[in-house]
PDB file of C-alpha atoms in Angstrom:
ATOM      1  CA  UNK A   1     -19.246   5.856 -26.151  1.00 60.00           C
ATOM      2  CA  UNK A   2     -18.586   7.158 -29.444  1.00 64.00           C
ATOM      3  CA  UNK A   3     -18.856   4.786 -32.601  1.00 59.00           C
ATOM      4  CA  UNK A   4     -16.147   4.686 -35.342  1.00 61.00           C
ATOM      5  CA  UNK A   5     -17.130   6.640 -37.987  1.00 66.00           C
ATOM      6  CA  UNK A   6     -17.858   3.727 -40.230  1.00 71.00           C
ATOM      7  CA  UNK A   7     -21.101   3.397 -38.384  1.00 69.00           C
ATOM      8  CA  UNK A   8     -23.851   5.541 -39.310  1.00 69.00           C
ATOM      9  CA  UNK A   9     -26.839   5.787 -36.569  1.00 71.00           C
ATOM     10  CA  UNK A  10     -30.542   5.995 -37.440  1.00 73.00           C
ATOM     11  CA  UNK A  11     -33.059   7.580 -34.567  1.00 74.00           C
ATOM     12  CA  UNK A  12     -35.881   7.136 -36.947  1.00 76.00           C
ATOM     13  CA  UNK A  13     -38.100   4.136 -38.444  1.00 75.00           C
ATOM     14  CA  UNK A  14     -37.512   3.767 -42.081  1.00 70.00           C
ATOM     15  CA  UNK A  15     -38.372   1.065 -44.835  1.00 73.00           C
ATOM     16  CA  UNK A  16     -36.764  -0.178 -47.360  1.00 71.00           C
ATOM     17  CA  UNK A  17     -37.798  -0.818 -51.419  1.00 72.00           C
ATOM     18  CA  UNK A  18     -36.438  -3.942 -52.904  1.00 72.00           C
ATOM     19  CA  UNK A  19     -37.265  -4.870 -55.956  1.00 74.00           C
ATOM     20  CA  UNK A  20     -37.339  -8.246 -58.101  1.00 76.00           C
ATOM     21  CA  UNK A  21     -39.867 -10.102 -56.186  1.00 87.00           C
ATOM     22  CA  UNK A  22     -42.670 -10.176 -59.058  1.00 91.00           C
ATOM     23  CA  UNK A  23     -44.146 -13.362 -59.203  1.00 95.00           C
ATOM     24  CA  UNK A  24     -42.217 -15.603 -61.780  1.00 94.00           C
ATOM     25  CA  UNK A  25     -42.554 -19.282 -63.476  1.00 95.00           C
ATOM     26  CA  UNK A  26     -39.479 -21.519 -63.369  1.00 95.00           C
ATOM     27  CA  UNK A  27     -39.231 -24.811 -65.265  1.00 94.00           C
ATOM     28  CA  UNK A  28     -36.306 -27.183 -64.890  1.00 93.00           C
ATOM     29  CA  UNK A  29     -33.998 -27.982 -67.774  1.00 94.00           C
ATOM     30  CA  UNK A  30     -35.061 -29.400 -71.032  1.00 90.00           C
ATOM     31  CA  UNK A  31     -32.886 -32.304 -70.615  1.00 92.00           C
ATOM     32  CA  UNK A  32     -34.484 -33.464 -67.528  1.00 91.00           C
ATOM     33  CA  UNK A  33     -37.954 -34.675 -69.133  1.00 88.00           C
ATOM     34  CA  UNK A  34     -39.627 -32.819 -66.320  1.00 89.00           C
ATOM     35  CA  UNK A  35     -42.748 -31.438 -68.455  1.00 90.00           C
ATOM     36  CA  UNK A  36     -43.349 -29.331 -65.002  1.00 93.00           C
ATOM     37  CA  UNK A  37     -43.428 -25.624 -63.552  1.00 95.00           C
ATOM     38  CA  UNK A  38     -42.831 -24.040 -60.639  1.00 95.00           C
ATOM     39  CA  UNK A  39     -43.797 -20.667 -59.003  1.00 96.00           C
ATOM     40  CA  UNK A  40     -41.205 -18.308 -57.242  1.00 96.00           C
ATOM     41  CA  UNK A  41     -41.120 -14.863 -55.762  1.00 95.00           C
ATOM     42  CA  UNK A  42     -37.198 -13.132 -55.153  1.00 92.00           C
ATOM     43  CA  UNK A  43     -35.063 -16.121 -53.547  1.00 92.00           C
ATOM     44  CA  UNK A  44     -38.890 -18.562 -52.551  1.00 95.00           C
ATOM     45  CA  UNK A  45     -39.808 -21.514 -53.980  1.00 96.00           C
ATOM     46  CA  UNK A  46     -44.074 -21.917 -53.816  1.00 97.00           C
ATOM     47  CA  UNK A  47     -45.871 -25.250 -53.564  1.00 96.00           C
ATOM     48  CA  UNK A  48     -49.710 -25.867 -53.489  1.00 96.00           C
ATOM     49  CA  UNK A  49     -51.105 -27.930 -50.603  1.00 95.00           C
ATOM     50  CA  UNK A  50     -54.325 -29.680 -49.711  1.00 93.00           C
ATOM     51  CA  UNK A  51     -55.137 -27.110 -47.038  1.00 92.00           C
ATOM     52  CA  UNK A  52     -55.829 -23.993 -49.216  1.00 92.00           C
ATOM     53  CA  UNK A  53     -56.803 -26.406 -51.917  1.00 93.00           C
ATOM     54  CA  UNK A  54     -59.119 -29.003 -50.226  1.00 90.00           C
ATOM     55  CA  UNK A  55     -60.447 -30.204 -53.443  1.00 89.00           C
ATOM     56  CA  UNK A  56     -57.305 -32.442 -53.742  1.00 88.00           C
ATOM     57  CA  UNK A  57     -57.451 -36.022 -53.450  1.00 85.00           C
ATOM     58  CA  UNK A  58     -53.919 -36.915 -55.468  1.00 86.00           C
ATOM     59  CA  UNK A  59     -51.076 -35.482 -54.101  1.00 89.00           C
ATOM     60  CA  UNK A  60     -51.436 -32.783 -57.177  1.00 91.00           C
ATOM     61  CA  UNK A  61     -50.182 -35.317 -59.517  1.00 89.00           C
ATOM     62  CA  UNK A  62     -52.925 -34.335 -62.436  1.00 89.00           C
ATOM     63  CA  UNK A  63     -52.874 -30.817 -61.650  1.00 92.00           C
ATOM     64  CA  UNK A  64     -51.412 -28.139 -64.178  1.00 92.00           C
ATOM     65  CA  UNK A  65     -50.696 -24.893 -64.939  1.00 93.00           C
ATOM     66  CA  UNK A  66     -50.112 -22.474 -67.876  1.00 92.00           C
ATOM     67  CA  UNK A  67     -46.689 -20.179 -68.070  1.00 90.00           C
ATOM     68  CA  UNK A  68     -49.191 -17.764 -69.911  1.00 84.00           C
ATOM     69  CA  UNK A  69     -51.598 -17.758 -66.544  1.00 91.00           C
ATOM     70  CA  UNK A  70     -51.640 -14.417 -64.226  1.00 94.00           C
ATOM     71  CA  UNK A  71     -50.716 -14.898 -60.658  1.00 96.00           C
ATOM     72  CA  UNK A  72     -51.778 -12.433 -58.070  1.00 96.00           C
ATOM     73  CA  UNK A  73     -50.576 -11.863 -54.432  1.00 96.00           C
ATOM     74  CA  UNK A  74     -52.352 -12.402 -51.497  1.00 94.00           C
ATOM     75  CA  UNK A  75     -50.584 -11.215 -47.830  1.00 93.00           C
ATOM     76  CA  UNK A  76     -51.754 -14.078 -44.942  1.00 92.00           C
ATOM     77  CA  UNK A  77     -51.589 -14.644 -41.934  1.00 89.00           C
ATOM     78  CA  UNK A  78     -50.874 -17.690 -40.316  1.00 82.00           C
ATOM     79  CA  UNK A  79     -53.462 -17.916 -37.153  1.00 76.00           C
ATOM     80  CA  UNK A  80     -51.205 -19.628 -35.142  1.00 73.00           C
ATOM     81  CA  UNK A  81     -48.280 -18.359 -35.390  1.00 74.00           C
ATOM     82  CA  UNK A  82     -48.757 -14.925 -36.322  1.00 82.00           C
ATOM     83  CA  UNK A  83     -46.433 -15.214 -38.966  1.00 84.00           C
ATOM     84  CA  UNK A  84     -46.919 -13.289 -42.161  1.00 90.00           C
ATOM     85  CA  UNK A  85     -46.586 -14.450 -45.198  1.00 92.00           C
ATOM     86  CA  UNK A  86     -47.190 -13.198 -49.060  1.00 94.00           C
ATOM     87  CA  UNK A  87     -49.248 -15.852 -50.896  1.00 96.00           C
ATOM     88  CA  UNK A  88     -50.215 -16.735 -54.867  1.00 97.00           C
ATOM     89  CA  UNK A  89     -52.740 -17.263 -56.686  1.00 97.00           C
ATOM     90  CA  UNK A  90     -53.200 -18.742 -60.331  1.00 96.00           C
ATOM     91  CA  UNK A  91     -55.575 -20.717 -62.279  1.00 94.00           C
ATOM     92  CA  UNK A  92     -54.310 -23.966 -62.825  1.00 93.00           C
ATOM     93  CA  UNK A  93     -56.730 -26.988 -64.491  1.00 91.00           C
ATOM     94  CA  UNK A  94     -57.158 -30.830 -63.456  1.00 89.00           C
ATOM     95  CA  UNK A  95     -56.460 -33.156 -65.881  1.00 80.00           C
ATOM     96  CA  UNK A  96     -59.506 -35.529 -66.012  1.00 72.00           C
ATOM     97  CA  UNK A  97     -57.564 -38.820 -66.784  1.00 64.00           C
ATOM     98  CA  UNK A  98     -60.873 -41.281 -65.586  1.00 63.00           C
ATOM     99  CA  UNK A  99     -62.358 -39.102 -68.955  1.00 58.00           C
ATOM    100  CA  UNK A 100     -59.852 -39.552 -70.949  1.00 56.00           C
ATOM    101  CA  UNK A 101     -60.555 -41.891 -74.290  1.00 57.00           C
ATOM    102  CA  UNK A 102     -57.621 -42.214 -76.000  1.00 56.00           C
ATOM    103  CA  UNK A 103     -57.998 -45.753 -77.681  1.00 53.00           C
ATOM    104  CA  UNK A 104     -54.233 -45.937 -79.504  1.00 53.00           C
ATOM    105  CA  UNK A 105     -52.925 -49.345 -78.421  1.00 49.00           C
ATOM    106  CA  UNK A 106     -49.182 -48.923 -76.232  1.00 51.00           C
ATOM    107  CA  UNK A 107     -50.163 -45.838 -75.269  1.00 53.00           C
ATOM    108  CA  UNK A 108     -51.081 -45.182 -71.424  1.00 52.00           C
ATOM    109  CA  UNK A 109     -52.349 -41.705 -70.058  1.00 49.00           C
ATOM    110  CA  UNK A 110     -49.667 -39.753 -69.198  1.00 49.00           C
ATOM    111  CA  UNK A 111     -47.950 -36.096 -69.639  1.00 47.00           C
ATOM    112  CA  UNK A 112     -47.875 -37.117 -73.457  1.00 45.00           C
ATOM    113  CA  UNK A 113     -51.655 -36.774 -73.750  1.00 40.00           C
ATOM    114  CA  UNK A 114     -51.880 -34.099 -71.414  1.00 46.00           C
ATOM    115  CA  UNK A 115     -53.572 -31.763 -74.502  1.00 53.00           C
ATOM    116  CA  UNK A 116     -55.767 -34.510 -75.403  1.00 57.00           C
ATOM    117  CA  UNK A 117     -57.251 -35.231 -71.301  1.00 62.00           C
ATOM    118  CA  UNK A 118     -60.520 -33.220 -70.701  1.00 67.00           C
ATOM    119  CA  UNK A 119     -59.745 -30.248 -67.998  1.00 78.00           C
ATOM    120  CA  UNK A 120     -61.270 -28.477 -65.521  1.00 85.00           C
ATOM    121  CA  UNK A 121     -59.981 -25.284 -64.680  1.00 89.00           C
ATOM    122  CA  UNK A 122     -59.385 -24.588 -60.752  1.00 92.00           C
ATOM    123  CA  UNK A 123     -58.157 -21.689 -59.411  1.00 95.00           C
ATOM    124  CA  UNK A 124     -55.068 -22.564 -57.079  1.00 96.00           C
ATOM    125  CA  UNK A 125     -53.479 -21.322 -53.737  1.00 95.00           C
ATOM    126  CA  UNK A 126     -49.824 -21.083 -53.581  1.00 96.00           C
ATOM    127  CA  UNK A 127     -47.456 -20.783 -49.887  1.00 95.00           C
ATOM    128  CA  UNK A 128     -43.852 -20.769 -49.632  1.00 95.00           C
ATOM    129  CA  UNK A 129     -41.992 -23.927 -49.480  1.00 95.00           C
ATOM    130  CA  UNK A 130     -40.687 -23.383 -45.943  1.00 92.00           C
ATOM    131  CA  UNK A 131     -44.691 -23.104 -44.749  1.00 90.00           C
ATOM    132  CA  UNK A 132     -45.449 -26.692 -45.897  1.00 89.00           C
ATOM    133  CA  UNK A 133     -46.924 -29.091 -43.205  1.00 85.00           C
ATOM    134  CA  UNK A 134     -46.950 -26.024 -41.054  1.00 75.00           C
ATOM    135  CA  UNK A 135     -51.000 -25.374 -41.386  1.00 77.00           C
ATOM    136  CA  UNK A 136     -52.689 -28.983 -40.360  1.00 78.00           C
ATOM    137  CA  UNK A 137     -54.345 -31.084 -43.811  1.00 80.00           C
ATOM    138  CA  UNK A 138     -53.463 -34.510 -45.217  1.00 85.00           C
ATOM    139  CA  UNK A 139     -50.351 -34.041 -46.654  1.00 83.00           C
ATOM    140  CA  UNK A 140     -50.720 -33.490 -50.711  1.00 88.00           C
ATOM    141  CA  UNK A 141     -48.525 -30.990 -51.515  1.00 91.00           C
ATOM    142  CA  UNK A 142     -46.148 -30.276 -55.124  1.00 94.00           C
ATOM    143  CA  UNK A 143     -43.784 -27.783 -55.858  1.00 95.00           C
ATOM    144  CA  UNK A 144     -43.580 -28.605 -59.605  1.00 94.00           C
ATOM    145  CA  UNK A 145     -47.050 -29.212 -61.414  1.00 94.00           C
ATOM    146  CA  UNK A 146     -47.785 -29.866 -64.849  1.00 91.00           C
ATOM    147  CA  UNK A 147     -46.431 -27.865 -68.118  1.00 91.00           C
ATOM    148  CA  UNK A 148     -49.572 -27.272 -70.163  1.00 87.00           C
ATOM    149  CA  UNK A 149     -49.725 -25.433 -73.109  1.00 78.00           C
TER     150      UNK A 149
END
């Protein structure tokens, strides 16, 4: 059967280049108050979760990361599934809140003092969004971590 010759055939295995899928750091709008950031690659959104990070206890909610800080990728395989999967890493730092010793009366720890809390840097693990809850752990995940500067 012959194919209208808006159809081009291909006998041979061939790949394809597309570019645009560097690593990037998105942060909402300033009008939101959302002091946060967020990691995508092309059209993905990343989170961090407790199973590549099993040092978290907190659902993420004192971790932070720098718009300065490199971020490498990793390809993975889920075990499980087989699927594969391009993952990132960055170094990201804990805000140590139990440290902190701000003494200013009215004022209670929050993003505000986020420059003043001792840190501890951690180097984090980052999966696609569509991955999450996919991989076994506890459940403390977060797209959007901390803005520090």
């Amino acid at each position: 059967m012959a194919l209208p010759p808006s159809y081009t055939t291909i006998n041979k295995a061939f790949s394809v280049q597309i570019h645009g899928f560097e690593p990037r750091y998105l942060a909402p709008h300033p009008y939101t108050n959302q002091h946060t950031l967020t990691l995508a690659r092309g059209p993905l959104i990343y989170c961090v979760e407790d199973v590549d990070n099993p040092w978290e206890q907190d659902h993420f909610r004192n971790v932070g990361i720098s718009i300065g800080s490199p971020v490498s990728e990793q390809k993975r395989v889920i075990d499980e599934m087989g699927e594969r999967y391009v993952g990132l890493r960055a170094t990201g730092c804990i805000r140590r809140m139990s440290d902190w010793s701000h003494t200013e009366p009215g004022l209670a720890p929050g993003f505000t003092v986020a420059a003043e809390a001792p840190k501890e840097a951690r180097e984090l693990t980052f999966i696609p969004y569509y991955l999450r809850a996919n991989r076994g752990g506890k459940g403390h995940m977060r797209v959007g971590l901390l803005k520090v500067d």
